[in-house]
Amino acid sequence: MSKKVIVTGVAGFIGSHLCEALLDDGFDVVGIDCFTSNYDVRIKKHNISRCLENTNFTLIEESLNTLDFTELVEGTDYVFHQAAQPGVRDSWQKKFDEYVDSNIRATHRLCEAFRGHNLKRLVYAGSSSVYGETAELPMSESHPTRPLSPYGVTKLAGEALCLLYKQNYGLPVISLRYFTVFGPRQRADMAFHKFIKNALHGQPIEIYGSGTQTRDFTFVSDIVDANLRAMDYGGDESVFNIGGGARITLNSVLDLLLDALPGETDVRYCDTIKGDVSHTYADITLARDQLGYAPKANLEESIHSEVEWIRSLRGTVPGY
């Protein structure tokens, strides 16, 4: 008998990859997505085109804040909560309400729906943004959480809600704090996507800051692997860093990216953006020891795969 899984944010970057992996493993997957307009909905539809061809996949197009969970919770074994309003730079000022609704209220509603049911695991998509600015690298799970952006605040609040439901109601929650995820289907507002798209169209690439800031880049296939391992985890830990295992300057990554692109590209350096941190670097010791997590992706090859994916959107999505 196949097991029932729910993936929220299923049409997004990570959710669609995770959904495919679960379907390939024989799960019945219910995908939930309200198709917000934070980027072209046609890309999101394209992301789940393979899932929609699978008879074990059911798509529910609705917000978690209005969805009736009554029948949905019955018989569900696992929940992967990938849905969120993403992005550090857009989380300020008037848009903050959207982040509260999507990242806090929706998470609270999901936890309420599943408390008291025989759920085997809820995996929450956390974020390295909860750590904020720090000179203490690498960042371990015990590192103080001091978000530098409203987005980080809402992701930390969502994680805290999940852990409160674990402590008070026994909801079997694990939070995976993702570090700078990239790869095919990456969101249109994220750096690699914008760099590649602009370069292919002969437009300038804009770098916020000096480019000497460092990031722990994590390929999407490693993120999916971490989620599947968290699903089967039987230990007591609740929070895990999920990173790529190294850090590199943005300028160095840009060099690799430009090697994968044709012709000359105009690179321009701009002022830094509020909420962007100088450095991230994940201590993945706990994930390695408890989950057996070991990132496998090669950075250069992985960048090439994202370039090819964006090229593949030509003729499917206008503007590419």
CSV table of C-alpha atoms in Angstrom, one decimal:
chain,number,residue,atom,x,y,z
A,1,MET,CA,0.0,0.0,0.0
A,2,SER,CA,1.5,3.3,-1.0
A,3,LYS,CA,1.9,6.1,1.5
A,4,LYS,CA,0.2,9.5,1.3
A,5,VAL,CA,2.4,12.6,1.3
A,6,ILE,CA,1.6,16.3,1.2
A,7,VAL,CA,4.0,18.8,-0.3
A,8,THR,CA,3.1,22.5,0.2
A,9,GLY,CA,4.5,24.9,-2.3
A,10,VAL,CA,4.6,22.0,-4.8
A,11,ALA,CA,5.0,24.2,-7.9
A,12,GLY,CA,7.9,26.1,-6.5
A,13,PHE,CA,11.6,25.5,-7.0
A,14,ILE,CA,12.3,22.9,-4.3
A,15,GLY,CA,8.7,21.6,-3.9
A,16,SER,CA,8.5,20.5,-7.6
A,17,HIS,CA,11.9,18.6,-7.4
A,18,LEU,CA,10.8,17.0,-4.1
A,19,CYS,CA,7.5,16.0,-5.5
A,20,GLU,CA,9.1,14.2,-8.5
A,21,ALA,CA,11.4,12.3,-6.2
A,22,LEU,CA,8.5,11.1,-4.0
A,23,LEU,CA,6.5,10.1,-7.0
A,24,ASP,CA,9.5,8.2,-8.4
A,25,ASP,CA,9.7,6.4,-5.0
A,26,GLY,CA,6.0,5.3,-5.3
A,27,PHE,CA,4.3,7.7,-2.9
A,28,ASP,CA,0.9,9.1,-3.5
A,29,VAL,CA,1.5,12.9,-3.4
A,30,VAL,CA,-1.0,15.7,-2.8
A,31,GLY,CA,0.6,19.0,-3.9
A,32,ILE,CA,-0.8,22.2,-2.6
A,33,ASP,CA,0.0,25.6,-4.2
A,34,CYS,CA,-1.8,28.8,-4.6
A,35,PHE,CA,0.3,30.0,-7.5
A,36,THR,CA,1.2,33.5,-6.1
A,37,SER,CA,2.4,36.0,-8.7
A,38,ASN,CA,5.8,36.7,-7.1
A,39,TYR,CA,7.2,35.4,-10.4
A,40,ASP,CA,5.7,34.1,-13.7
A,41,VAL,CA,3.0,31.5,-12.9
A,42,ARG,CA,3.8,29.8,-16.3
A,43,ILE,CA,7.2,28.8,-14.9
A,44,LYS,CA,5.5,27.3,-11.9
A,45,LYS,CA,3.1,25.3,-14.1
A,46,HIS,CA,6.1,24.2,-16.1
A,47,ASN,CA,7.8,23.0,-12.9
A,48,ILE,CA,5.1,20.5,-12.2
A,49,SER,CA,4.4,19.4,-15.8
A,50,ARG,CA,6.0,16.0,-15.1
A,51,CYS,CA,4.1,15.5,-11.8
A,52,LEU,CA,0.8,16.3,-13.5
A,53,GLU,CA,1.4,13.4,-15.9
A,54,ASN,CA,1.6,10.9,-12.9
A,55,THR,CA,-1.7,9.3,-11.7
A,56,ASN,CA,-0.4,9.2,-8.2
A,57,PHE,CA,-0.3,13.0,-8.0
A,58,THR,CA,-3.2,15.3,-7.0
A,59,LEU,CA,-2.9,19.1,-7.2
A,60,ILE,CA,-4.9,21.4,-5.0
A,61,GLU,CA,-4.8,25.1,-6.0
A,62,GLU,CA,-5.6,26.9,-2.8
A,63,SER,CA,-3.9,29.0,-0.1
A,64,LEU,CA,-3.1,27.2,3.2
A,65,ASN,CA,-4.9,30.1,4.9
A,66,THR,CA,-8.2,29.1,3.4
A,67,LEU,CA,-7.9,25.4,2.7
A,68,ASP,CA,-10.2,23.0,4.5
A,69,PHE,CA,-7.9,20.3,5.9
A,70,THR,CA,-10.7,18.1,7.3
A,71,GLU,CA,-10.5,15.4,4.8
A,72,LEU,CA,-6.9,16.0,3.7
A,73,VAL,CA,-5.3,15.1,7.0
A,74,GLU,CA,-6.9,11.7,7.1
A,75,GLY,CA,-4.4,9.0,6.1
A,76,THR,CA,-1.6,11.4,5.5
A,77,ASP,CA,1.8,10.0,6.6
A,78,TYR,CA,4.2,12.8,5.8
A,79,VAL,CA,4.1,16.5,5.2
A,80,PHE,CA,6.8,18.6,3.5
A,81,HIS,CA,6.1,22.2,4.2
A,82,GLN,CA,7.9,24.0,1.4
A,83,ALA,CA,5.4,26.8,0.9
A,84,ALA,CA,6.5,30.3,1.9
A,85,GLN,CA,6.7,33.9,0.7
A,86,PRO,CA,10.4,34.0,-0.3
A,87,GLY,CA,13.0,36.7,-0.7
A,88,VAL,CA,14.9,38.9,1.7
A,89,ARG,CA,14.8,42.1,-0.4
A,90,ASP,CA,11.0,42.2,-0.8
A,91,SER,CA,10.1,41.6,2.8
A,92,TRP,CA,10.3,45.2,4.0
A,93,GLN,CA,7.6,47.8,4.3
A,94,LYS,CA,4.2,47.2,2.8
A,95,LYS,CA,4.9,43.6,1.6
A,96,PHE,CA,5.6,42.4,5.2
A,97,ASP,CA,1.9,41.5,5.6
A,98,GLU,CA,2.3,38.9,2.8
A,99,TYR,CA,5.2,37.4,4.6
A,100,VAL,CA,3.3,37.2,7.9
A,101,ASP,CA,0.3,35.5,6.1
A,102,SER,CA,2.4,33.0,4.1
A,103,ASN,CA,5.2,32.2,6.5
A,104,ILE,CA,3.6,32.5,9.9
A,105,ARG,CA,-0.2,32.2,9.7
A,106,ALA,CA,-0.1,29.5,7.1
A,107,THR,CA,2.4,27.5,9.1
A,108,HIS,CA,0.3,27.9,12.3
A,109,ARG,CA,-2.8,26.7,10.4
A,110,LEU,CA,-0.9,23.6,9.1
A,111,CYS,CA,0.3,22.7,12.6
A,112,GLU,CA,-3.2,23.1,14.0
A,113,ALA,CA,-4.6,20.9,11.2
A,114,PHE,CA,-2.3,18.0,11.9
A,115,ARG,CA,-2.0,18.0,15.7
A,116,GLY,CA,-3.7,15.0,17.2
A,117,HIS,CA,-3.4,13.0,14.0
A,118,ASN,CA,-1.1,10.0,13.4
A,119,LEU,CA,1.4,12.0,11.2
A,120,LYS,CA,4.8,10.3,11.0
A,121,ARG,CA,6.8,13.4,10.1
A,122,LEU,CA,6.4,17.1,9.2
A,123,VAL,CA,9.5,18.5,7.5
A,124,TYR,CA,9.7,22.3,7.7
A,125,ALA,CA,11.7,24.2,5.1
A,126,GLY,CA,13.8,26.4,7.3
A,127,SER,CA,16.3,29.0,6.2
A,128,SER,CA,19.9,30.1,7.0
A,129,SER,CA,18.5,33.7,7.1
A,130,VAL,CA,17.5,33.0,10.7
A,131,TYR,CA,21.2,33.4,11.8
A,132,GLY,CA,21.7,36.9,10.5
A,133,GLU,CA,25.1,38.6,10.4
A,134,THR,CA,27.9,36.8,12.2
A,135,ALA,CA,31.7,36.5,12.2
A,136,GLU,CA,31.4,33.0,13.8
A,137,LEU,CA,31.7,30.5,10.9
A,138,PRO,CA,30.7,27.9,10.2
A,139,MET,CA,27.2,28.4,11.7
A,140,SER,CA,26.0,25.5,13.9
A,141,GLU,CA,22.4,24.8,14.9
A,142,SER,CA,23.2,26.2,18.4
A,143,HIS,CA,24.3,29.5,17.0
A,144,PRO,CA,22.2,32.5,18.1
A,145,THR,CA,19.4,33.4,15.8
A,146,ARG,CA,19.4,37.1,14.9
A,147,PRO,CA,17.6,37.6,11.6
A,148,LEU,CA,18.7,40.6,9.6
A,149,SER,CA,15.6,40.8,7.5
A,150,PRO,CA,11.8,40.6,8.0
A,151,TYR,CA,11.9,37.5,5.8
A,152,GLY,CA,14.3,35.9,8.3
A,153,VAL,CA,12.1,36.9,11.2
A,154,THR,CA,9.0,35.2,9.6
A,155,LYS,CA,11.0,32.0,8.8
A,156,LEU,CA,12.2,31.8,12.3
A,157,ALA,CA,8.7,32.4,13.7
A,158,GLY,CA,7.4,29.6,11.4
A,159,GLU,CA,10.1,27.2,12.7
A,160,ALA,CA,9.4,28.2,16.3
A,161,LEU,CA,5.7,27.4,15.8
A,162,CYS,CA,6.5,24.0,14.5
A,163,LEU,CA,8.8,23.2,17.4
A,164,LEU,CA,6.2,24.5,19.9
A,165,TYR,CA,3.7,22.0,18.4
A,166,LYS,CA,6.3,19.3,18.7
A,167,GLN,CA,6.9,20.1,22.4
A,168,ASN,CA,3.3,20.6,23.4
A,169,TYR,CA,1.4,18.2,21.1
A,170,GLY,CA,4.0,15.7,20.0
A,171,LEU,CA,3.8,16.8,16.3
A,172,PRO,CA,6.9,15.0,14.8
A,173,VAL,CA,8.6,18.1,13.3
A,174,ILE,CA,12.1,18.5,11.8
A,175,SER,CA,13.3,21.8,10.5
A,176,LEU,CA,15.9,21.9,7.7
A,177,ARG,CA,17.7,25.2,7.5
A,178,TYR,CA,18.6,25.6,3.8
A,179,PHE,CA,21.7,27.5,2.7
A,180,THR,CA,21.5,29.4,-0.6
A,181,VAL,CA,19.8,26.8,-2.8
A,182,PHE,CA,20.4,26.9,-6.6
A,183,GLY,CA,19.8,24.7,-9.7
A,184,PRO,CA,17.2,24.2,-12.4
A,185,ARG,CA,13.8,25.8,-11.5
A,186,GLN,CA,15.4,28.3,-9.2
A,187,ARG,CA,13.1,31.3,-8.6
A,188,ALA,CA,13.3,34.2,-11.0
A,189,ASP,CA,14.3,36.7,-8.2
A,190,MET,CA,17.3,34.7,-7.1
A,191,ALA,CA,20.8,35.7,-8.1
A,192,PHE,CA,21.9,32.9,-10.4
A,193,HIS,CA,18.6,33.0,-12.3
A,194,LYS,CA,18.9,36.7,-12.9
A,195,PHE,CA,22.6,36.6,-13.8
A,196,ILE,CA,22.0,33.8,-16.4
A,197,LYS,CA,18.9,35.3,-17.9
A,198,ASN,CA,20.5,38.8,-18.3
A,199,ALA,CA,23.7,37.3,-19.8
A,200,LEU,CA,21.8,35.3,-22.3
A,201,HIS,CA,19.9,38.5,-23.4
A,202,GLY,CA,23.1,40.6,-23.5
A,203,GLN,CA,22.0,42.6,-20.5
A,204,PRO,CA,24.2,43.7,-17.6
A,205,ILE,CA,24.7,41.5,-14.5
A,206,GLU,CA,24.3,43.5,-11.3
A,207,ILE,CA,26.1,42.5,-8.2
A,208,TYR,CA,24.9,44.0,-4.9
A,209,GLY,CA,28.1,44.8,-2.9
A,210,SER,CA,31.7,44.1,-3.8
A,211,GLY,CA,31.2,40.5,-4.7
A,212,THR,CA,33.6,39.4,-1.9
A,213,GLN,CA,30.6,38.2,0.2
A,214,THR,CA,30.6,34.5,0.6
A,215,ARG,CA,27.8,31.9,0.5
A,216,ASP,CA,27.4,28.2,1.2
A,217,PHE,CA,25.7,27.2,-2.1
A,218,THR,CA,23.6,24.1,-2.0
A,219,PHE,CA,22.4,22.3,-5.1
A,220,VAL,CA,18.7,21.4,-5.2
A,221,SER,CA,19.3,17.6,-5.5
A,222,ASP,CA,21.2,17.7,-2.2
A,223,ILE,CA,18.2,19.6,-0.6
A,224,VAL,CA,15.8,16.9,-1.9
A,225,ASP,CA,18.1,14.2,-0.5
A,226,ALA,CA,18.1,15.9,2.9
A,227,ASN,CA,14.3,16.0,2.9
A,228,LEU,CA,14.0,12.3,2.2
A,229,ARG,CA,16.4,11.5,4.9
A,230,ALA,CA,14.5,13.7,7.4
A,231,MET,CA,11.3,11.8,6.5
A,232,ASP,CA,12.9,8.6,7.7
A,233,TYR,CA,14.8,10.0,10.7
A,234,GLY,CA,14.1,8.3,14.0
A,235,GLY,CA,16.3,10.3,16.3
A,236,ASP,CA,15.6,13.2,18.7
A,237,GLU,CA,17.2,16.2,17.0
A,238,SER,CA,14.8,18.8,15.6
A,239,VAL,CA,16.9,21.3,13.6
A,240,PHE,CA,19.5,20.6,10.9
A,241,ASN,CA,21.7,22.8,8.8
A,242,ILE,CA,21.6,21.8,5.1
A,243,GLY,CA,24.4,23.3,3.1
A,244,GLY,CA,26.7,22.5,0.3
A,245,GLY,CA,29.7,21.8,2.5
A,246,ALA,CA,31.9,24.8,1.5
A,247,ARG,CA,31.7,28.5,0.9
A,248,ILE,CA,32.9,30.6,-1.9
A,249,THR,CA,32.9,34.3,-2.8
A,250,LEU,CA,30.2,35.6,-5.2
A,251,ASN,CA,32.9,36.8,-7.5
A,252,SER,CA,34.4,33.3,-7.8
A,253,VAL,CA,31.0,31.8,-8.5
A,254,LEU,CA,30.4,34.6,-11.1
A,255,ASP,CA,33.6,33.5,-12.9
A,256,LEU,CA,32.3,29.9,-13.1
A,257,LEU,CA,29.0,31.1,-14.3
A,258,LEU,CA,30.5,33.4,-17.0
A,259,ASP,CA,32.6,30.4,-18.2
A,260,ALA,CA,29.3,28.6,-18.9
A,261,LEU,CA,27.8,31.5,-20.9
A,262,PRO,CA,28.5,32.7,-24.4
A,263,GLY,CA,30.2,36.0,-25.2
A,264,GLU,CA,31.2,38.9,-23.1
A,265,THR,CA,29.0,40.1,-20.2
A,266,ASP,CA,28.9,43.5,-18.6
A,267,VAL,CA,29.2,43.1,-14.8
A,268,ARG,CA,28.2,46.1,-12.6
A,269,TYR,CA,28.6,46.5,-8.9
A,270,CYS,CA,25.8,48.2,-6.9
A,271,ASP,CA,25.1,49.3,-3.4
A,272,THR,CA,24.4,46.5,-0.9
A,273,ILE,CA,20.8,45.7,0.0
A,274,LYS,CA,19.3,45.9,3.5
A,275,GLY,CA,18.9,42.4,4.9
A,276,ASP,CA,21.8,40.8,2.9
A,277,VAL,CA,24.4,39.2,5.2
A,278,SER,CA,28.1,39.2,4.4
A,279,HIS,CA,28.8,35.5,4.9
A,280,THR,CA,27.1,32.2,5.3
A,281,TYR,CA,28.7,28.8,5.9
A,282,ALA,CA,26.8,25.8,7.3
A,283,ASP,CA,28.2,23.4,9.9
A,284,ILE,CA,26.6,20.2,8.6
A,285,THR,CA,28.1,17.9,11.2
A,286,LEU,CA,24.8,17.2,12.8
A,287,ALA,CA,23.1,16.4,9.5
A,288,ARG,CA,25.9,14.2,8.5
A,289,ASP,CA,26.0,12.3,11.8
A,290,GLN,CA,22.2,12.0,12.4
A,291,LEU,CA,20.8,12.0,8.9
A,292,GLY,CA,23.7,10.6,6.9
A,293,TYR,CA,23.5,13.7,4.8
A,294,ALA,CA,26.5,14.3,2.5
A,295,PRO,CA,26.3,16.9,-0.3
A,296,LYS,CA,27.3,15.4,-3.6
A,297,ALA,CA,26.9,18.1,-6.2
A,298,ASN,CA,29.8,19.6,-8.1
A,299,LEU,CA,29.5,23.3,-8.2
A,300,GLU,CA,30.7,23.9,-11.7
A,301,GLU,CA,28.6,21.1,-13.2
A,302,SER,CA,25.6,22.3,-11.2
A,303,ILE,CA,25.9,25.8,-12.5
A,304,HIS,CA,25.9,24.4,-16.1
A,305,SER,CA,22.7,22.5,-15.4
A,306,GLU,CA,20.9,25.7,-14.3
A,307,VAL,CA,22.2,27.5,-17.4
A,308,GLU,CA,20.7,24.8,-19.6
A,309,TRP,CA,17.4,24.8,-17.8
A,310,ILE,CA,17.0,28.6,-18.3
A,311,ARG,CA,17.8,28.1,-22.0
A,312,SER,CA,15.1,25.4,-22.1
A,313,LEU,CA,12.5,28.0,-21.1
A,314,ARG,CA,12.8,29.6,-24.5
A,315,GLY,CA,9.7,29.0,-26.6
A,316,THR,CA,7.8,28.0,-23.4
A,317,VAL,CA,7.8,31.2,-21.3
A,318,PRO,CA,7.8,34.6,-22.9
A,319,GLY,CA,10.9,36.7,-22.1
A,320,TYR,CA,13.3,33.8,-22.1
